[in-house]
JSON list of C-alpha atoms in Angstrom, two decimals:
[
{"chain": "A", "resi": 1, "resn": "ALA", "atom": "CA", "xyz": [-0.21, -0.03, -0.15]},
{"chain": "A", "resi": 2, "resn": "GLY", "atom": "CA", "xyz": [0.61, 3.91, -0.11]},
{"chain": "A", "resi": 3, "resn": "ILE", "atom": "CA", "xyz": [4.29, 4.52, -1.69]},
{"chain": "A", "resi": 4, "resn": "GLY", "atom": "CA", "xyz": [6.02, 1.22, -2.54]},
{"chain": "A", "resi": 5, "resn": "LYS", "atom": "CA", "xyz": [2.68, 0.20, -3.95]},
{"chain": "A", "resi": 6, "resn": "SER", "atom": "CA", "xyz": [3.02, 3.68, -6.10]},
{"chain": "A", "resi": 7, "resn": "VAL", "atom": "CA", "xyz": [6.76, 3.01, -6.30]},
{"chain": "A", "resi": 8, "resn": "ALA", "atom": "CA", "xyz": [5.74, -0.62, -7.71]},
{"chain": "A", "resi": 9, "resn": "THR", "atom": "CA", "xyz": [3.83, 0.41, -10.62]},
{"chain": "A", "resi": 10, "resn": "ASP", "atom": "CA", "xyz": [5.40, 3.07, -11.85]},
{"chain": "A", "resi": 11, "resn": "LEU", "atom": "CA", "xyz": [8.76, 0.46, -12.14]},
{"chain": "A", "resi": 12, "resn": "ALA", "atom": "CA", "xyz": [5.83, -2.66, -13.53]},
{"chain": "A", "resi": 13, "resn": "ARG", "atom": "CA", "xyz": [4.54, 0.80, -16.04]},
{"chain": "A", "resi": 14, "resn": "ARG", "atom": "CA", "xyz": [7.98, 0.97, -16.96]},
{"chain": "A", "resi": 15, "resn": "ASN", "atom": "CA", "xyz": [8.27, -2.95, -18.20]},
{"chain": "A", "resi": 16, "resn": "ALA", "atom": "CA", "xyz": [10.80, -3.40, -15.16]},
{"chain": "A", "resi": 17, "resn": "ARG", "atom": "CA", "xyz": [10.74, -7.14, -13.67]},
{"chain": "A", "resi": 18, "resn": "THR", "atom": "CA", "xyz": [9.27, -5.72, -10.26]},
{"chain": "A", "resi": 19, "resn": "ILE", "atom": "CA", "xyz": [9.50, -7.90, -7.24]},
{"chain": "A", "resi": 20, "resn": "LEU", "atom": "CA", "xyz": [7.03, -6.89, -4.45]},
{"chain": "A", "resi": 21, "resn": "ALA", "atom": "CA", "xyz": [8.91, -7.85, -1.00]},
{"chain": "A", "resi": 22, "resn": "CYS", "atom": "CA", "xyz": [5.69, -8.50, 1.31]},
{"chain": "A", "resi": 23, "resn": "ARG", "atom": "CA", "xyz": [5.15, -9.83, 4.78]},
{"chain": "A", "resi": 24, "resn": "SER", "atom": "CA", "xyz": [1.45, -10.71, 4.12]},
{"chain": "A", "resi": 25, "resn": "ARG", "atom": "CA", "xyz": [1.34, -13.21, 1.71]},
{"chain": "A", "resi": 26, "resn": "GLU", "atom": "CA", "xyz": [-2.84, -12.44, 0.82]},
{"chain": "A", "resi": 27, "resn": "ARG", "atom": "CA", "xyz": [-2.44, -8.74, 1.08]},
{"chain": "A", "resi": 28, "resn": "GLY", "atom": "CA", "xyz": [1.34, -8.54, -0.98]},
{"chain": "A", "resi": 29, "resn": "GLN", "atom": "CA", "xyz": [-0.69, -11.43, -3.58]},
{"chain": "A", "resi": 30, "resn": "ALA", "atom": "CA", "xyz": [-3.47, -8.65, -3.83]},
{"chain": "A", "resi": 31, "resn": "ALA", "atom": "CA", "xyz": [-1.24, -5.83, -5.05]},
{"chain": "A", "resi": 32, "resn": "VAL", "atom": "CA", "xyz": [0.66, -7.84, -7.21]},
{"chain": "A", "resi": 33, "resn": "GLU", "atom": "CA", "xyz": [-2.79, -8.38, -9.79]},
{"chain": "A", "resi": 34, "resn": "GLU", "atom": "CA", "xyz": [-3.56, -5.27, -9.62]},
{"chain": "A", "resi": 35, "resn": "ILE", "atom": "CA", "xyz": [0.14, -3.60, -10.58]},
{"chain": "A", "resi": 36, "resn": "ARG", "atom": "CA", "xyz": [-0.04, -6.39, -13.22]},
{"chain": "A", "resi": 37, "resn": "ALA", "atom": "CA", "xyz": [-3.80, -5.24, -14.48]},
{"chain": "A", "resi": 38, "resn": "ALA", "atom": "CA", "xyz": [-3.16, -1.94, -14.23]},
{"chain": "A", "resi": 39, "resn": "THR", "atom": "CA", "xyz": [-0.01, -1.90, -16.30]},
{"chain": "A", "resi": 40, "resn": "GLY", "atom": "CA", "xyz": [0.08, -4.82, -18.35]},
{"chain": "A", "resi": 41, "resn": "ASN", "atom": "CA", "xyz": [3.05, -6.23, -16.98]},
{"chain": "A", "resi": 42, "resn": "PRO", "atom": "CA", "xyz": [3.22, -10.20, -16.22]},
{"chain": "A", "resi": 43, "resn": "ALA", "atom": "CA", "xyz": [6.77, -9.72, -14.78]},
{"chain": "A", "resi": 44, "resn": "VAL", "atom": "CA", "xyz": [5.47, -8.54, -11.00]},
{"chain": "A", "resi": 45, "resn": "VAL", "atom": "CA", "xyz": [6.35, -10.89, -8.64]},
{"chain": "A", "resi": 46, "resn": "LEU", "atom": "CA", "xyz": [5.62, -11.64, -4.69]},
{"chain": "A", "resi": 47, "resn": "ARG", "atom": "CA", "xyz": [8.56, -12.45, -2.30]},
{"chain": "A", "resi": 48, "resn": "LEU", "atom": "CA", "xyz": [7.43, -12.90, 1.14]},
{"chain": "A", "resi": 49, "resn": "LEU", "atom": "CA", "xyz": [9.43, -10.82, 3.17]},
{"chain": "A", "resi": 50, "resn": "ASP", "atom": "CA", "xyz": [9.40, -9.31, 6.96]},
{"chain": "A", "resi": 51, "resn": "THR", "atom": "CA", "xyz": [12.09, -7.29, 7.75]},
{"chain": "A", "resi": 52, "resn": "GLY", "atom": "CA", "xyz": [11.67, -7.14, 11.58]},
{"chain": "A", "resi": 53, "resn": "SER", "atom": "CA", "xyz": [12.69, -10.99, 11.02]},
{"chain": "A", "resi": 54, "resn": "LEU", "atom": "CA", "xyz": [17.04, -11.08, 10.30]},
{"chain": "A", "resi": 55, "resn": "ALA", "atom": "CA", "xyz": [16.69, -14.58, 9.54]},
{"chain": "A", "resi": 56, "resn": "SER", "atom": "CA", "xyz": [13.52, -13.32, 6.74]},
{"chain": "A", "resi": 57, "resn": "VAL", "atom": "CA", "xyz": [15.87, -10.82, 4.98]},
{"chain": "A", "resi": 58, "resn": "ARG", "atom": "CA", "xyz": [18.54, -13.83, 5.09]},
{"chain": "A", "resi": 59, "resn": "ALA", "atom": "CA", "xyz": [16.90, -16.17, 3.34]},
{"chain": "A", "resi": 60, "resn": "PHE", "atom": "CA", "xyz": [15.20, -12.94, 1.33]},
{"chain": "A", "resi": 61, "resn": "ALA", "atom": "CA", "xyz": [18.14, -12.37, 0.31]},
{"chain": "A", "resi": 62, "resn": "SER", "atom": "CA", "xyz": [19.97, -15.42, -0.59]},
{"chain": "A", "resi": 63, "resn": "ALA", "atom": "CA", "xyz": [16.63, -16.58, -3.12]},
{"chain": "A", "resi": 64, "resn": "VAL", "atom": "CA", "xyz": [16.49, -13.05, -5.13]},
{"chain": "A", "resi": 65, "resn": "LEU", "atom": "CA", "xyz": [20.74, -13.57, -5.42]},
{"chain": "A", "resi": 66, "resn": "ARG", "atom": "CA", "xyz": [20.23, -17.10, -6.39]},
{"chain": "A", "resi": 67, "resn": "ASP", "atom": "CA", "xyz": [16.94, -16.76, -8.59]},
{"chain": "A", "resi": 68, "resn": "GLU", "atom": "CA", "xyz": [17.30, -13.34, -10.16]},
{"chain": "A", "resi": 69, "resn": "PRO", "atom": "CA", "xyz": [20.29, -12.56, -12.79]},
{"chain": "A", "resi": 70, "resn": "ARG", "atom": "CA", "xyz": [20.34, -9.16, -11.65]},
{"chain": "A", "resi": 71, "resn": "LEU", "atom": "CA", "xyz": [19.09, -6.50, -9.43]},
{"chain": "A", "resi": 72, "resn": "ASP", "atom": "CA", "xyz": [19.24, -2.55, -10.42]},
{"chain": "A", "resi": 73, "resn": "VAL", "atom": "CA", "xyz": [17.46, -0.77, -7.53]},
{"chain": "A", "resi": 74, "resn": "LEU", "atom": "CA", "xyz": [15.99, -1.33, -4.38]},
{"chain": "A", "resi": 75, "resn": "VAL", "atom": "CA", "xyz": [13.74, 0.54, -2.86]},
{"chain": "A", "resi": 76, "resn": "ASN", "atom": "CA", "xyz": [13.55, 0.12, 0.70]},
{"chain": "A", "resi": 77, "resn": "ASN", "atom": "CA", "xyz": [10.22, 1.32, 2.17]},
{"chain": "A", "resi": 78, "resn": "ALA", "atom": "CA", "xyz": [9.45, -1.23, 4.87]},
{"chain": "A", "resi": 79, "resn": "GLY", "atom": "CA", "xyz": [8.97, 0.78, 7.83]},
{"chain": "A", "resi": 80, "resn": "VAL", "atom": "CA", "xyz": [5.96, 0.91, 11.43]},
{"chain": "A", "resi": 81, "resn": "THR", "atom": "CA", "xyz": [5.39, 2.52, 13.22]},
{"chain": "A", "resi": 82, "resn": "GLY", "atom": "CA", "xyz": [3.39, 3.47, 16.73]},
{"chain": "A", "resi": 83, "resn": "LEU", "atom": "CA", "xyz": [3.81, -0.34, 18.27]},
{"chain": "A", "resi": 84, "resn": "PRO", "atom": "CA", "xyz": [4.28, -0.94, 21.99]},
{"chain": "A", "resi": 85, "resn": "PHE", "atom": "CA", "xyz": [7.75, -2.11, 22.81]},
{"chain": "A", "resi": 86, "resn": "SER", "atom": "CA", "xyz": [8.01, -5.86, 21.55]},
{"chain": "A", "resi": 87, "resn": "ILE", "atom": "CA", "xyz": [11.34, -7.89, 21.16]},
{"chain": "A", "resi": 88, "resn": "THR", "atom": "CA", "xyz": [11.91, -9.81, 18.38]},
{"chain": "A", "resi": 89, "resn": "SER", "atom": "CA", "xyz": [12.42, -13.46, 18.71]},
{"chain": "A", "resi": 90, "resn": "GLU", "atom": "CA", "xyz": [16.00, -12.67, 17.63]},
{"chain": "A", "resi": 91, "resn": "GLY", "atom": "CA", "xyz": [16.95, -10.45, 20.58]},
{"chain": "A", "resi": 92, "resn": "LEU", "atom": "CA", "xyz": [16.18, -7.23, 18.76]},
{"chain": "A", "resi": 93, "resn": "GLU", "atom": "CA", "xyz": [13.81, -4.22, 19.68]},
{"chain": "A", "resi": 94, "resn": "GLN", "atom": "CA", "xyz": [10.66, -4.50, 17.10]},
{"chain": "A", "resi": 95, "resn": "THR", "atom": "CA", "xyz": [10.53, -1.17, 15.86]},
{"chain": "A", "resi": 96, "resn": "PHE", "atom": "CA", "xyz": [14.07, -0.71, 15.36]},
{"chain": "A", "resi": 97, "resn": "ALA", "atom": "CA", "xyz": [15.00, -4.42, 13.85]},
{"chain": "A", "resi": 98, "resn": "THR", "atom": "CA", "xyz": [11.83, -3.59, 11.00]},
{"chain": "A", "resi": 99, "resn": "ASN", "atom": "CA", "xyz": [13.03, -0.05, 10.78]},
{"chain": "A", "resi": 100, "resn": "TYR", "atom": "CA", "xyz": [16.63, -0.25, 10.79]},
{"chain": "A", "resi": 101, "resn": "LEU", "atom": "CA", "xyz": [18.27, -3.19, 11.04]},
{"chain": "A", "resi": 102, "resn": "GLY", "atom": "CA", "xyz": [16.54, -5.51, 8.41]},
{"chain": "A", "resi": 103, "resn": "PRO", "atom": "CA", "xyz": [16.65, -2.72, 5.89]},
{"chain": "A", "resi": 104, "resn": "PHE", "atom": "CA", "xyz": [20.74, -2.42, 6.35]},
{"chain": "A", "resi": 105, "resn": "LEU", "atom": "CA", "xyz": [21.08, -6.29, 6.31]},
{"chain": "A", "resi": 106, "resn": "LEU", "atom": "CA", "xyz": [18.63, -6.60, 3.27]},
{"chain": "A", "resi": 107, "resn": "THR", "atom": "CA", "xyz": [20.84, -3.51, 1.38]},
{"chain": "A", "resi": 108, "resn": "ASN", "atom": "CA", "xyz": [24.16, -4.86, 2.71]},
{"chain": "A", "resi": 109, "resn": "LEU", "atom": "CA", "xyz": [23.22, -9.03, 1.51]},
{"chain": "A", "resi": 110, "resn": "LEU", "atom": "CA", "xyz": [21.84, -7.67, -1.68]},
{"chain": "A", "resi": 111, "resn": "LEU", "atom": "CA", "xyz": [25.20, -5.84, -2.65]},
{"chain": "A", "resi": 112, "resn": "GLY", "atom": "CA", "xyz": [27.28, -9.35, -3.45]}
]
């Protein structure tokens, strides 16, 4: 939703292979179908990613590096605000992990 979906739609309109990295399979697939219909670009795909989980970030990066011949643009747009204090299963504060650590790790893993 929001800025991320708008950016993905614009990239798809430009005929870019566009990977939506979403936490929710249902919402992500709905966005993929909507973007495909709006742009006529069938090369819009969904991959699951929770930037609040470093294990999820590592799995996502590994799959992208394995399956994609190249990566030209990365848009780090995930973020949360207003969550009650909580600790992830990896021992990190949830908001900090989601907004900073996950995107930082993702970027560094995809640099190759």
